[in-house]
């Protein structure tokens, strides 16, 4: 059976607000992540957790527990920054801070990264070169066209990106790119079926059909979930749009179906790193 990669963007529900406001909110990430860890244990799934450095600093025991249970710890930046709005210097500084924070907690080397908001797009491709200095893989490129993010012409499956023009393959590259799962429809384009909002929005049968199609062609996919995607009690935040709250109640059942119907390992294991 084809193995795929399961991932968690480990952040709290307030992490899409400006960093300066985070401390005003009560955390829910520990209990929501415990639920995810229980599901992974039940379905014998090992996953990669892309962790926001600030959250790791607040809850180091949670990170140690995830590591102890055999999952992989990777970076989701320190302060959940949008790379499209950062300078190269700001990004590199934030990245190093996140790596230091995570590596101090687990005493293991971090080798992977996912950009908050999938914010490695055409105008922030420079981030790939910086990532290649520190890491072995990235999972930030979403080969879709949406108003919020996406690189519609990027490859859809794991590849080695050229560090200057990362939508071009370059076998000599020391970095791998793991693009988020999509379903290709001719003429229309790629539909995101990688998790998060798309898991809550699309019927499960459609997601399953798309993911099965990927595996039938002997490709693997990467799926992702946020702890907040499974939290019907997520507090209302006025800055957040409807898509933050859509079908939070229905997500758990669909997520369990995913865990039941497909086989998952960590990114590190899938890439044999
Ligand atoms: Zn995030």
XYZ file of C-alpha atoms in Angstrom, residues 15-272:
258
model
C -1.811 32.514 15.648
C -3.294 34.161 12.534
C -3.598 37.418 14.515
C -0.619 39.805 14.838
C 2.013 38.380 17.210
C 1.602 41.275 19.669
C -2.006 40.200 20.393
C -1.427 36.507 21.081
C -0.921 36.806 24.820
C -4.462 38.177 25.263
C -5.964 34.805 24.323
C -6.390 31.651 26.320
C -4.606 28.650 24.824
C -6.496 25.617 23.571
C -3.672 23.914 21.697
C -2.683 21.364 24.350
C -6.085 19.690 24.659
C -6.761 19.902 20.919
C -3.382 18.323 20.139
C -3.993 15.551 22.695
C -7.085 14.593 20.698
C -4.985 14.394 17.521
C -2.300 12.315 19.275
C -4.971 9.884 20.472
C -6.338 9.540 16.933
C -2.854 8.903 15.565
C -2.240 6.221 18.203
C -5.606 4.588 17.481
C -4.923 4.435 13.728
C -1.219 3.693 14.026
C -0.202 6.879 12.215
C 3.140 8.664 12.536
C 3.062 12.328 11.511
C 5.224 15.383 11.032
C 4.325 18.285 13.326
C 5.230 21.681 11.879
C 5.476 23.624 15.129
C 5.268 27.384 15.736
C 8.343 28.162 17.861
C 6.445 30.427 20.248
C 3.963 27.621 20.993
C 6.863 25.217 21.647
C 8.315 27.722 24.112
C 4.966 27.952 25.917
C 4.403 24.179 26.004
C 7.751 22.347 25.815
C 6.257 19.262 27.489
C 3.760 18.911 24.648
C 6.593 18.960 22.097
C 8.546 16.372 24.100
C 5.473 14.145 24.256
C 4.958 14.368 20.471
C 8.632 13.503 19.926
C 8.497 10.640 22.438
C 5.522 9.118 20.628
C 7.596 8.753 17.472
C 6.357 11.725 15.474
C 8.634 14.192 13.726
C 9.131 17.784 14.893
C 9.642 20.343 12.103
C 9.344 24.127 11.877
C 6.326 26.324 11.141
C 8.363 29.521 11.837
C 8.751 31.143 15.257
C 6.038 33.810 15.156
C 3.783 32.446 12.391
C 5.069 35.059 9.967
C 3.764 35.641 6.455
C 6.904 35.317 4.324
C 5.349 37.455 1.577
C 5.325 40.361 4.045
C 8.834 39.708 5.450
C 12.272 40.783 4.326
C 14.851 38.072 3.668
C 16.685 39.098 6.849
C 13.523 38.961 8.971
C 12.656 35.538 7.593
C 16.099 34.052 8.202
C 16.182 35.421 11.750
C 12.729 34.016 12.542
C 13.653 30.648 10.999
C 16.851 30.346 13.046
C 14.987 31.253 16.212
C 12.389 28.555 15.532
C 15.048 25.907 14.807
C 16.976 26.786 17.980
C 13.816 26.652 20.069
C 12.696 23.253 18.746
C 16.147 21.662 18.780
C 16.732 22.779 22.376
C 13.535 21.046 23.455
C 13.956 17.728 21.607
C 17.791 17.697 21.240
C 17.162 16.440 17.697
C 17.983 18.197 14.455
C 15.041 19.746 12.621
C 15.112 19.071 8.861
C 11.789 20.359 7.553
C 9.700 23.522 7.255
C 6.209 24.672 6.307
C 5.483 28.328 5.698
C 2.558 29.853 7.580
C -0.272 30.696 5.126
C 1.573 28.624 2.477
C 3.331 31.933 1.926
C 6.077 30.763 -0.410
C 4.666 32.079 -3.681
C 6.087 33.786 -6.766
C 7.268 36.916 -4.930
C 8.810 35.004 -2.031
C 10.608 32.203 -3.903
C 13.837 33.606 -2.359
C 12.853 31.794 0.847
C 13.753 28.429 -0.736
C 17.412 29.415 -0.981
C 17.458 30.372 2.715
C 15.696 27.136 3.687
C 18.245 25.086 1.711
C 21.013 26.441 3.964
C 19.489 24.851 7.076
C 17.063 22.103 6.083
C 16.460 19.045 3.888
C 12.853 19.590 2.855
C 10.126 22.176 2.551
C 6.356 21.677 2.361
C 5.022 25.154 1.606
C 4.233 25.196 -2.097
C 0.552 24.690 -2.857
C 0.021 24.081 -6.592
C -3.356 25.841 -6.720
C -4.760 29.221 -7.704
C -6.697 30.750 -4.765
C -7.148 34.346 -3.603
C -5.124 33.557 -0.455
C -2.128 31.579 -1.733
C -0.865 29.187 -4.369
C 1.580 28.550 -7.179
C -0.711 27.135 -9.889
C 2.059 25.925 -12.211
C 4.209 24.199 -9.552
C 4.770 20.405 -9.678
C 2.122 18.416 -7.789
C 4.313 15.677 -6.310
C 7.543 15.448 -4.311
C 10.494 16.862 -6.275
C 13.843 18.594 -5.867
C 13.360 22.306 -6.487
C 15.911 24.587 -8.064
C 16.754 27.000 -5.255
C 16.419 30.108 -7.431
C 13.345 29.057 -9.400
C 11.667 26.437 -7.200
C 8.929 25.404 -9.625
C 11.678 23.915 -11.815
C 13.096 20.497 -10.887
C 16.796 20.269 -10.158
C 18.140 16.822 -9.292
C 21.293 18.388 -7.813
C 19.321 20.285 -5.183
C 19.851 19.162 -1.571
C 16.316 20.260 -0.668
C 13.120 18.335 -1.402
C 9.774 20.031 -1.896
C 6.569 18.314 -0.743
C 3.675 20.144 -2.458
C 0.268 19.999 -0.760
C -2.263 17.509 -2.182
C -4.403 18.561 -5.133
C -6.884 16.993 -7.501
C -6.243 17.968 -11.103
C -9.254 18.704 -13.292
C -8.353 19.364 -16.949
C -8.981 22.972 -18.090
C -10.248 24.005 -14.634
C -6.974 23.442 -12.779
C -5.893 21.956 -9.443
C -8.368 21.683 -6.563
C -6.871 21.681 -3.038
C -7.699 18.469 -1.148
C -4.826 18.554 1.358
C -6.735 19.066 4.605
C -7.539 22.041 6.842
C -10.393 24.116 5.443
C -10.666 21.854 2.385
C -11.297 18.844 4.616
C -14.093 20.746 6.337
C -15.527 22.126 3.084
C -15.584 19.287 0.529
C -17.616 16.090 0.914
C -15.466 13.232 2.154
C -16.232 11.155 -0.942
C -14.648 13.804 -3.169
C -11.503 14.082 -1.069
C -11.169 10.304 -0.952
C -11.612 10.051 -4.711
C -8.879 12.630 -5.344
C -6.415 11.155 -2.865
C -7.034 7.623 -4.150
C -6.309 8.798 -7.653
C -2.903 10.077 -6.519
C -2.047 6.746 -4.898
C -3.313 4.754 -7.892
C -0.738 6.594 -10.001
C 1.947 5.510 -7.524
C 2.426 8.974 -6.081
C 2.190 9.865 -2.422
C 0.460 12.949 -1.033
C 0.829 15.131 2.033
C -2.206 15.904 4.185
C -2.454 18.469 6.978
C -4.645 19.420 9.915
C -4.603 22.247 12.458
C -5.634 21.486 16.054
C -8.263 24.248 15.614
C -9.843 22.442 12.616
C -11.190 19.841 15.054
C -12.333 22.259 17.772
C -16.050 23.164 17.618
C -15.487 25.357 20.694
C -12.896 27.554 18.969
C -13.526 31.095 20.300
C -14.967 33.668 17.902
C -12.419 36.175 16.641
C -13.861 39.150 14.788
C -10.923 39.449 12.366
C -11.485 35.897 11.112
C -13.642 35.114 8.069
C -16.356 32.444 7.819
C -13.900 29.838 6.532
C -12.271 29.622 9.971
C -15.501 28.288 11.460
C -17.065 26.328 8.615
C -18.067 22.767 9.650
C -15.772 22.437 12.671
C -18.225 19.879 14.040
C -18.071 17.624 10.980
C -14.301 17.623 10.649
C -13.505 14.951 13.221
C -15.439 12.181 11.452
C -13.877 13.066 8.098
C -10.409 13.177 9.613
C -10.880 9.731 11.142
C -11.979 8.447 7.744
C -8.757 9.781 6.228
C -6.690 8.048 8.917
C -8.623 4.812 8.331
C -8.564 4.824 4.525
C -4.912 5.760 3.842
C -1.502 4.826 5.171
C 0.641 7.579 6.691
C 4.224 8.106 7.821
C 6.330 11.164 8.676
C 7.918 13.339 5.987
C 11.346 12.265 7.184
C 10.458 8.604 6.716
C 8.757 9.099 3.344
C 11.822 10.951 2.034
C 14.155 8.368 3.626
